[in-house]
Amino acid sequence: MKITLIAVGKIKENFYRQAILEFQKRLGRYCKLEIIEVADEKTPDHASAAEEIQIKEKEGQRLMKHFREDAWICALAIEGKMLDSVELSEKLESLGVSGTSHIIFVIGGSLGLADQVLKRADYLLSFSKMTFPHQLMRVILLEQIYRSYRILMKQPYHK
């Protein structure tokens, strides 16, 4: 299975980079992981709703350049479906069993994802009704993918 994580913005803090590297290493035994970063747009203070839509659309175009027709696209969105860890592992397993060999997870920037990205996605996944920094969300997502593989392989992992 190939898993691609496409995210808006760069990881600035070293502690996030360290955590991401650790989960990349751990996931290497279960899947081929690729992480793609696209540039984020500067958001002016007190941006209008129209400006925010424009910013999301520009970021969305950058994200969608990396989408593949044969991939199953999962966008992280507050309005998505919330799953527990076992349900996420079952989702990954069912995709693999049904012949999906490439899963793309998409994380938006500070304003979220553009409508065109949400419409193109095969699935909207929510981790919470809360908003998380997109840098932290990468770590959380990678940890949950790792946990999913551990569950599927019936291997122990801390709770």
Backbone as ProteinMPNN parsed JSONL, in Angstrom:
{"seq_chain_A": "MKITLIAVGKIKENFYRQAILEFQKRLGRYCKLEIIEVADEKTPDHASAAEEIQIKEKEGQRLMKHFREDAWICALAIEGKMLDSVELSEKLESLGVSGTSHIIFVIGGSLGLADQVLKRADYLLSFSKMTFPHQLMRVILLEQIYRSYRILMKQPYHK", "coords_chain_A": {"N_chain_A": [[0.85, -1.178, 0.0], [0.52, 2.205, -0.815], [0.855, 5.256, 0.785], [0.137, 8.597, 0.687], [0.739, 11.728, 2.016], [-0.468, 14.838, 1.683], [0.107, 18.137, 2.284], [-0.582, 21.523, 3.258], [1.814, 24.018, 3.624], [4.943, 24.32, 5.433], [6.815, 22.396, 7.812], [7.812, 23.923, 10.648], [8.753, 23.855, 13.313], [11.206, 22.082, 15.111], [10.616, 19.94, 16.853], [8.197, 18.918, 15.891], [9.066, 18.023, 13.39], [10.822, 16.011, 14.191], [9.049, 14.169, 15.381], [7.474, 13.486, 13.159], [9.414, 12.297, 11.509], [9.997, 10.078, 13.099], [7.562, 8.617, 12.994], [7.462, 8.185, 10.239], [9.614, 6.448, 9.952], [8.728, 4.255, 11.512], [6.413, 3.539, 10.08], [7.488, 2.588, 7.761], [7.773, -0.192, 7.647], [5.263, -1.105, 7.078], [4.007, 0.23, 4.953], [4.423, 2.173, 1.919], [5.394, 5.351, 2.345], [4.793, 8.69, 1.494], [5.436, 12.117, 1.753], [4.178, 15.184, 0.882], [4.645, 18.588, 0.595], [2.93, 21.593, 0.032], [3.085, 25.031, -0.965], [1.959, 27.557, 1.279], [-0.449, 30.215, 1.335], [-0.069, 33.643, 2.101], [-2.006, 35.027, 4.613], [-3.715, 37.915, 4.98], [-4.091, 40.108, 7.824], [-7.324, 40.477, 9.151], [-8.645, 39.527, 6.859], [-11.022, 39.478, 4.231], [-14.052, 37.579, 3.672], [-14.18, 36.856, 0.991], [-11.472, 37.103, 0.249], [-10.39, 35.072, 1.826], [-11.569, 32.816, 0.66], [-10.375, 32.921, -1.859], [-7.693, 32.473, -1.147], [-7.851, 29.859, -0.087], [-8.624, 28.552, -2.438], [-6.367, 28.878, -4.103], [-4.46, 27.443, -2.621], [-5.747, 24.998, -2.709], [-5.637, 24.352, -5.453], [-2.91, 23.893, -5.692], [-2.659, 21.658, -4.024], [-4.265, 19.782, -5.401], [-2.85, 19.296, -7.714], [-1.237, 17.216, -7.122], [-2.851, 15.052, -6.825], [-3.851, 11.759, -7.729], [-5.446, 9.898, -10.237], [-5.971, 7.189, -9.769], [-5.936, 6.989, -7.06], [-7.332, 6.853, -3.741], [-8.887, 9.433, -2.162], [-8.632, 11.099, 0.858], [-9.794, 13.647, 2.688], [-8.957, 15.751, 5.373], [-11.231, 17.176, 7.451], [-13.223, 19.313, 9.428], [-15.974, 18.951, 9.227], [-16.151, 16.322, 8.501], [-16.465, 12.687, 8.858], [-16.227, 11.233, 12.047], [-14.048, 8.836, 13.287], [-13.153, 6.053, 15.344], [-10.006, 4.606, 16.448], [-9.954, 1.86, 15.788], [-11.998, 1.727, 13.886], [-10.843, 3.316, 11.875], [-8.665, 1.715, 11.181], [-10.049, -0.483, 10.174], [-11.219, 0.732, 7.964], [-8.969, 1.313, 6.365], [-8.13, -1.301, 5.928], [-10.345, -2.375, 4.505], [-10.225, -0.848, 2.185], [-7.802, -1.732, 1.09], [-8.415, -4.46, 0.658], [-10.384, -4.188, -1.248], [-8.94, -3.506, -3.44], [-7.702, -1.04, -3.609], [-4.716, 0.635, -3.93], [-3.408, 2.919, -3.386], [-3.557, 5.53, -1.185], [-4.442, 8.808, -0.488], [-3.989, 11.267, 1.855], [-5.188, 14.427, 2.825], [-4.276, 17.535, 4.092], [-5.297, 20.689, 4.95], [-4.478, 24.243, 4.957], [-4.224, 27.001, 7.293], [-6.742, 28.085, 6.983], [-8.307, 26.018, 6.252], [-9.701, 23.658, 3.863], [-10.228, 24.083, 0.336], [-13.362, 24.278, -1.431], [-13.303, 22.825, -3.858], [-11.455, 20.827, -3.36], [-12.647, 19.429, -1.261], [-14.912, 18.481, -2.585], [-13.781, 16.811, -4.49], [-12.67, 14.829, -2.949], [-12.83, 11.438, -1.812], [-13.605, 10.771, 0.661], [-14.373, 12.338, 3.732], [-12.689, 13.027, 6.605], [-12.792, 13.511, 10.057], [-11.035, 14.519, 12.904], [-11.818, 15.714, 15.16], [-14.122, 18.119, 16.545], [-12.761, 20.277, 17.162], [-10.249, 22.7, 16.231], [-7.047, 22.107, 14.962], [-3.536, 22.929, 14.867], [-2.06, 22.815, 11.636], [0.459, 21.693, 11.461], [0.736, 20.107, 13.77], [-1.352, 18.394, 13.235], [-0.399, 16.748, 11.237], [1.362, 15.084, 12.631], [-0.438, 13.804, 14.376], [-2.126, 12.489, 12.523], [-0.28, 10.748, 11.217], [0.462, 9.196, 13.406], [-1.975, 7.909, 13.938], [-2.355, 6.446, 11.591], [-0.193, 4.715, 11.799], [-0.948, 3.421, 14.195], [-3.24, 2.182, 13.226], [-2.186, 0.266, 11.44], [-0.802, -1.305, 13.292], [-2.96, -2.32, 14.752], [-4.279, -3.78, 12.725], [-2.37, -5.724, 12.186], [-2.468, -7.085, 14.462], [-0.728, -6.427, 16.504], [0.858, -5.369, 19.52], [0.246, -2.156, 20.976], [0.595, 0.87, 22.702], [-2.104, 2.126, 24.719]], "CA_chain_A": [[0.0, 0.0, 0.0], [1.211, 3.496, -0.816], [0.119, 6.323, 1.452], [0.694, 9.921, 0.455], [0.198, 12.805, 2.831], [-0.251, 16.128, 1.028], [-0.253, 19.152, 3.279], [-0.248, 22.922, 3.001], [2.771, 24.618, 4.543], [6.144, 23.601, 5.859], [6.963, 22.156, 9.247], [8.831, 24.867, 11.118], [9.318, 23.468, 14.61], [12.012, 20.87, 15.071], [9.985, 18.832, 17.581], [7.239, 18.3, 14.969], [9.849, 17.295, 12.379], [11.326, 14.792, 14.831], [7.929, 13.23, 15.53], [7.117, 13.019, 11.814], [10.464, 11.358, 11.096], [9.837, 8.836, 13.862], [6.449, 7.837, 12.442], [7.863, 7.742, 8.897], [10.465, 5.274, 10.158], [7.881, 3.152, 11.992], [5.482, 3.133, 9.024], [8.235, 1.981, 6.67], [7.598, -1.649, 7.607], [3.886, -1.428, 6.73], [3.542, 0.863, 3.72], [5.325, 3.157, 1.312], [4.867, 6.655, 2.755], [5.324, 9.87, 0.829], [4.891, 13.36, 2.285], [4.327, 16.291, -0.054], [4.249, 19.888, 1.131], [2.694, 22.647, -0.955], [3.223, 26.358, -0.356], [0.755, 28.199, 1.807], [-0.647, 31.614, 0.96], [-0.101, 34.595, 3.22], [-3.357, 35.507, 4.912], [-3.622, 39.227, 5.63], [-4.934, 40.337, 9.006], [-8.679, 40.941, 8.835], [-8.982, 39.17, 5.477], [-12.458, 39.363, 3.972], [-14.486, 36.223, 3.318], [-13.788, 36.641, -0.407], [-10.027, 36.875, 0.241], [-10.143, 33.748, 2.393], [-11.945, 31.836, -0.361], [-9.307, 32.967, -2.877], [-6.511, 31.838, -0.565], [-8.106, 28.417, -0.056], [-8.648, 28.046, -3.809], [-4.975, 28.79, -4.574], [-3.844, 26.299, -1.941], [-6.428, 23.814, -3.224], [-5.07, 24.034, -6.771], [-1.585, 23.308, -5.445], [-2.865, 20.306, -3.491], [-4.864, 18.889, -6.396], [-1.83, 18.94, -8.718], [-0.598, 15.982, -6.673], [-3.842, 13.979, -6.769], [-3.745, 10.755, -8.775], [-6.767, 9.347, -10.581], [-6.138, 5.853, -9.212], [-5.831, 7.054, -5.596], [-8.49, 7.15, -2.904], [-8.544, 10.708, -1.52], [-9.258, 11.343, 2.158], [-9.518, 15.012, 3.137], [-9.232, 16.016, 6.777], [-12.155, 18.306, 7.517], [-14.028, 19.319, 10.653], [-17.312, 18.443, 8.929], [-16.066, 14.922, 8.095], [-16.928, 11.633, 9.775], [-15.279, 10.888, 13.103], [-13.842, 7.404, 13.476], [-12.18, 5.711, 16.374], [-8.811, 4.002, 15.855], [-10.303, 0.564, 15.2], [-12.752, 2.005, 12.655], [-9.903, 3.78, 10.858], [-7.907, 0.546, 10.717], [-10.967, -1.267, 9.336], [-11.37, 1.476, 6.712], [-7.755, 1.06, 5.594], [-8.154, -2.709, 5.519], [-11.361, -2.586, 3.468], [-9.709, -0.256, 0.948], [-6.806, -2.657, 0.551], [-9.096, -5.665, 0.196], [-11.156, -3.859, -2.454], [-8.028, -3.254, -4.551], [-7.082, 0.285, -3.564], [-3.302, 0.492, -3.587], [-2.847, 4.231, -3.091], [-4.424, 6.401, -0.392], [-3.905, 10.153, -0.29], [-4.582, 12.066, 2.918], [-4.98, 15.839, 2.519], [-4.415, 18.457, 5.222], [-5.314, 22.068, 4.48], [-3.753, 25.267, 5.701], [-4.871, 27.591, 8.463], [-8.148, 28.4, 6.68], [-9.01, 24.797, 5.864], [-9.595, 23.199, 2.481], [-11.113, 24.678, -0.667], [-14.515, 23.461, -1.813], [-12.992, 21.887, -4.927], [-10.748, 19.697, -2.75], [-13.644, 18.661, -0.512], [-15.782, 17.81, -3.558], [-13.01, 15.75, -5.166], [-12.321, 13.783, -1.98], [-13.69, 10.259, -1.7], [-14.001, 10.628, 2.058], [-14.005, 13.435, 4.627], [-12.372, 12.476, 7.915], [-12.625, 14.501, 11.111], [-10.422, 14.025, 14.137], [-12.461, 16.39, 16.276], [-14.77, 19.374, 16.181], [-11.782, 21.316, 17.466], [-9.275, 23.02, 15.199], [-5.671, 21.838, 15.368], [-2.536, 23.472, 13.946], [-1.831, 21.82, 10.594], [1.714, 20.987, 11.73], [0.422, 19.071, 14.747], [-2.271, 17.434, 12.614], [0.412, 15.754, 10.514], [1.849, 14.111, 13.611], [-1.598, 13.03, 14.842], [-2.545, 11.605, 11.431], [0.709, 9.673, 11.042], [0.349, 8.289, 14.558], [-3.183, 7.1, 13.787], [-2.103, 5.48, 10.516], [0.68, 3.707, 12.419], [-1.785, 2.655, 15.123], [-4.121, 1.347, 12.393], [-1.428, -0.901, 10.976], [-0.542, -2.174, 14.452], [-4.231, -3.003, 15.036], [-4.512, -4.753, 11.657], [-1.392, -6.811, 12.316], [-2.671, -7.651, 15.805], [0.499, -6.17, 17.253], [0.572, -4.491, 20.661], [0.56, -0.734, 20.902], [0.061, 1.475, 23.929], [-3.457, 2.685, 24.595]], "C_chain_A": [[0.892, 1.236, 0.0], [0.297, 4.515, -0.151], [0.866, 7.625, 1.2], [-0.025, 10.906, 1.362], [0.554, 14.107, 2.116], [-0.761, 17.203, 1.977], [0.192, 20.538, 2.834], [0.744, 23.39, 4.06], [3.916, 23.7, 4.906], [6.119, 23.416, 7.372], [8.118, 23.024, 9.738], [9.518, 24.391, 12.395], [10.029, 22.126, 14.52], [11.33, 19.694, 15.764], [8.905, 18.158, 16.736], [7.978, 17.478, 13.921], [10.362, 15.974, 12.942], [10.223, 13.738, 14.96], [7.522, 12.65, 14.175], [8.144, 12.005, 11.315], [10.336, 10.018, 11.816], [8.701, 7.987, 13.287], [6.711, 7.399, 11.008], [8.689, 6.465, 9.005], [9.607, 4.063, 10.561], [6.961, 2.625, 10.897], [6.178, 2.432, 7.867], [8.068, 0.479, 6.561], [6.202, -2.05, 7.125], [3.435, -0.888, 5.37], [4.654, 1.737, 3.143], [4.702, 4.514, 1.584], [5.584, 7.77, 2.012], [4.65, 11.088, 1.458], [5.217, 14.48, 1.307], [3.824, 17.557, 0.623], [4.024, 20.849, -0.031], [2.741, 23.99, -0.221], [1.884, 26.87, 0.161], [0.725, 29.649, 1.343], [-0.614, 32.48, 2.216], [-1.543, 35.07, 3.393], [-3.232, 36.853, 5.613], [-4.508, 39.292, 6.875], [-6.265, 40.899, 8.538], [-9.053, 40.687, 7.373], [-10.495, 39.043, 5.345], [-12.785, 37.909, 3.636], [-14.068, 35.892, 1.893], [-12.29, 36.368, -0.517], [-9.687, 35.486, 0.78], [-10.491, 32.649, 1.397], [-10.868, 31.77, -1.443], [-8.05, 32.246, -2.389], [-6.694, 30.326, -0.55], [-8.094, 27.822, -1.457], [-7.234, 27.912, -4.375], [-4.273, 27.588, -3.936], [-4.445, 24.995, -2.457], [-5.897, 23.393, -4.582], [-3.703, 23.382, -6.615], [-1.708, 21.872, -4.93], [-3.292, 19.341, -4.597], [-3.906, 18.533, -7.529], [-1.181, 17.6, -8.383], [-1.59, 14.815, -6.547], [-3.621, 13.036, -7.947], [-5.125, 10.144, -8.993], [-7.018, 8.002, -9.913], [-6.12, 5.838, -7.683], [-7.181, 7.34, -4.95], [-8.101, 8.361, -2.067], [-9.35, 10.879, -0.234], [-8.838, 12.731, 2.631], [-9.854, 15.149, 4.616], [-10.045, 17.296, 6.869], [-13.005, 18.189, 8.771], [-15.405, 18.703, 10.412], [-17.319, 16.977, 8.492], [-16.594, 13.973, 9.15], [-15.826, 11.343, 10.796], [-15.252, 9.368, 13.262], [-12.967, 7.19, 14.701], [-11.03, 4.961, 15.693], [-9.103, 2.663, 15.187], [-11.073, 0.773, 13.898], [-11.843, 2.505, 11.54], [-9.104, 2.6, 10.312], [-8.779, -0.329, 9.815], [-11.183, -0.598, 7.983], [-10.162, 1.219, 5.812], [-7.731, -0.378, 5.075], [-9.15, -2.941, 4.388], [-10.924, -1.976, 2.141], [-8.696, -1.185, 0.289], [-7.432, -3.904, -0.032], [-9.848, -5.401, -1.105], [-10.262, -3.46, -3.63], [-7.406, -1.876, -4.586], [-5.635, 0.119, -3.123], [-2.649, 1.829, -3.234], [-3.897, 5.083, -2.372], [-3.71, 7.734, -0.225], [-4.692, 10.833, 0.821], [-4.216, 13.522, 2.652], [-5.244, 16.687, 3.765], [-4.3, 19.878, 4.679], [-4.474, 22.99, 5.339], [-4.592, 25.827, 6.828], [-6.345, 27.92, 8.232], [-8.964, 27.16, 6.318], [-8.819, 24.489, 4.391], [-10.613, 23.885, 1.586], [-12.249, 23.714, -1.008], [-14.163, 22.441, -2.883], [-12.237, 20.665, -4.403], [-11.749, 18.804, -2.022], [-14.567, 17.88, -1.458], [-15.07, 16.656, -4.253], [-12.722, 14.575, -4.232], [-13.342, 12.647, -2.004], [-14.256, 10.124, -0.293], [-13.542, 11.867, 2.818], [-13.858, 12.851, 6.023], [-12.155, 13.612, 8.898], [-11.988, 13.84, 12.324], [-11.083, 14.637, 15.361], [-13.235, 17.579, 15.731], [-13.856, 20.556, 16.477], [-10.89, 21.554, 16.259], [-7.884, 22.77, 15.76], [-4.715, 22.544, 14.407], [-2.19, 22.406, 12.903], [-0.52, 21.072, 10.8], [1.483, 19.836, 12.72], [-0.463, 17.995, 14.127], [-1.514, 16.379, 11.827], [0.894, 14.664, 11.453], [0.699, 13.211, 14.062], [-2.038, 12.039, 13.765], [-1.559, 10.458, 11.252], [0.661, 8.681, 12.194], [-0.858, 7.375, 14.4], [-3.058, 6.087, 12.64], [-1.219, 4.352, 11.053], [-0.121, 2.811, 13.364], [-2.7, 1.71, 14.339], [-3.403, 0.092, 11.916], [-1.122, -1.851, 12.129], [-1.797, -2.967, 14.813], [-4.461, -4.103, 14.005], [-3.598, -5.965, 11.759], [-1.485, -7.514, 13.659], [-1.394, -7.556, 16.65], [0.183, -5.216, 18.396], [0.994, -3.045, 20.388], [-0.088, -0.087, 22.099], [-1.286, 2.134, 23.672], [-3.515, 4.039, 25.244]], "O_chain_A": [[1.888, 1.302, 0.721], [-0.883, 4.621, -0.484], [2.063, 7.737, 1.465], [-1.252, 10.905, 1.453], [1.73, 14.439, 1.962], [-1.913, 17.175, 2.411], [1.193, 20.702, 2.136], [0.532, 23.178, 5.254], [3.865, 22.486, 4.714], [5.487, 24.179, 8.103], [9.257, 22.873, 9.294], [10.735, 24.515, 12.531], [9.523, 21.17, 13.933], [11.454, 18.558, 15.305], [8.71, 16.948, 16.847], [7.566, 16.364, 13.598], [10.343, 14.948, 12.262], [10.445, 12.56, 14.68], [7.258, 11.453, 14.065], [7.776, 10.97, 10.759], [10.54, 8.96, 11.221], [8.856, 6.778, 13.113], [6.231, 6.344, 10.594], [8.489, 5.519, 8.244], [9.758, 2.977, 10.002], [6.747, 1.418, 10.788], [5.527, 1.751, 7.074], [8.211, -0.073, 5.47], [5.979, -3.215, 6.797], [2.58, -1.484, 4.715], [5.671, 1.999, 3.786], [3.604, 4.801, 1.109], [6.811, 7.791, 1.915], [3.438, 11.091, 1.671], [6.376, 14.697, 0.95], [2.716, 17.591, 1.158], [4.826, 20.91, -0.962], [2.474, 24.071, 0.978], [0.832, 26.646, -0.438], [1.757, 30.227, 1.002], [-1.09, 32.066, 3.274], [-2.203, 35.463, 2.431], [-2.7, 36.927, 6.72], [-5.534, 38.619, 6.962], [-6.309, 41.716, 7.618], [-9.693, 41.52, 6.732], [-11.164, 38.554, 6.255], [-11.891, 37.112, 3.351], [-13.647, 34.769, 1.615], [-11.875, 35.502, -1.286], [-8.805, 34.808, 0.254], [-9.774, 31.652, 1.302], [-10.496, 30.684, -1.887], [-7.424, 31.498, -3.141], [-5.796, 29.588, -0.955], [-7.609, 26.707, -1.651], [-6.936, 26.932, -5.058], [-3.586, 26.82, -4.61], [-3.735, 24.003, -2.623], [-5.726, 22.201, -4.837], [-3.378, 22.43, -7.325], [-0.961, 20.986, -5.345], [-2.76, 18.237, -4.718], [-4.138, 17.554, -8.238], [-0.639, 16.93, -9.262], [-1.191, 13.705, -6.195], [-3.245, 13.471, -9.036], [-5.87, 9.906, -8.043], [-8.149, 7.701, -9.531], [-6.273, 4.778, -7.076], [-8.049, 7.983, -5.54], [-7.104, 8.326, -1.346], [-10.579, 10.814, -0.238], [-7.668, 12.963, 2.937], [-10.916, 14.712, 5.059], [-9.611, 18.36, 6.426], [-13.453, 17.101, 9.132], [-15.943, 18.017, 11.28], [-18.373, 16.441, 8.148], [-17.103, 14.389, 10.191], [-14.651, 11.226, 10.448], [-16.29, 8.714, 13.357], [-12.146, 8.039, 15.05], [-11.082, 4.71, 14.488], [-8.551, 2.368, 14.127], [-10.827, 0.075, 12.915], [-12.048, 2.158, 10.377], [-8.891, 2.503, 9.104], [-8.303, -0.854, 8.809], [-11.317, -1.281, 6.968], [-10.323, 0.938, 4.624], [-7.358, -0.632, 3.93], [-8.835, -3.629, 3.417], [-11.219, -2.528, 1.082], [-8.731, -1.396, -0.923], [-7.028, -4.361, -1.102], [-9.941, -6.279, -1.963], [-10.765, -3.113, -4.699], [-6.651, -1.567, -5.508], [-5.359, -0.464, -2.075], [-1.485, 1.873, -2.834], [-4.986, 5.32, -2.896], [-2.532, 7.785, 0.13], [-5.914, 10.96, 0.74], [-3.077, 13.825, 2.298], [-6.29, 16.572, 4.404], [-3.316, 20.221, 4.025], [-3.847, 22.571, 6.312], [-5.557, 25.201, 7.267], [-7.113, 28.022, 9.188], [-10.173, 27.248, 6.104], [-7.897, 24.994, 3.75], [-11.715, 24.223, 2.019], [-12.108, 22.497, -0.886], [-14.653, 21.312, -2.843], [-12.374, 19.575, -4.959], [-11.708, 17.58, -2.147], [-14.954, 16.75, -1.16], [-15.689, 15.639, -4.567], [-12.55, 13.446, -4.691], [-14.54, 12.862, -2.19], [-15.262, 9.448, -0.08], [-12.451, 12.382, 2.575], [-14.792, 12.253, 6.557], [-11.426, 14.562, 8.612], [-12.364, 12.735, 12.714], [-10.925, 14.135, 16.473], [-13.029, 17.995, 14.592], [-14.141, 21.69, 16.092], [-10.791, 20.706, 15.372], [-7.574, 23.166, 16.884], [-5.057, 22.737, 13.24], [-2.043, 21.231, 13.24], [-0.392, 19.93, 10.359], [1.981, 18.728, 12.521], [-0.335, 16.817, 14.459], [-1.948, 15.229, 11.759], [0.847, 13.478, 11.127], [0.852, 11.991, 14.122], [-2.293, 10.873, 14.066], [-1.974, 9.304, 11.145], [0.8, 7.475, 11.992], [-0.771, 6.185, 14.7], [-3.605, 4.988, 12.725], [-1.472, 3.176, 10.787], [0.014, 1.587, 13.332], [-2.91, 0.568, 14.747], [-3.948, -1.009, 11.98], [-1.176, -3.07, 11.961], [-1.711, -4.15, 15.142], [-4.799, -5.231, 14.365], [-4.0, -7.089, 11.457], [-0.701, -8.412, 13.964], [-1.041, -8.471, 17.395], [-0.673, -4.344, 18.252], [1.958, -2.772, 19.673], [-1.202, -0.45, 22.477], [-1.569, 2.625, 22.58], [-4.568, 4.677, 25.248]]}, "name": "protein", "num_of_chains": 1, "seq": "MKITLIAVGKIKENFYRQAILEFQKRLGRYCKLEIIEVADEKTPDHASAAEEIQIKEKEGQRLMKHFREDAWICALAIEGKMLDSVELSEKLESLGVSGTSHIIFVIGGSLGLADQVLKRADYLLSFSKMTFPHQLMRVILLEQIYRSYRILMKQPYHK"}
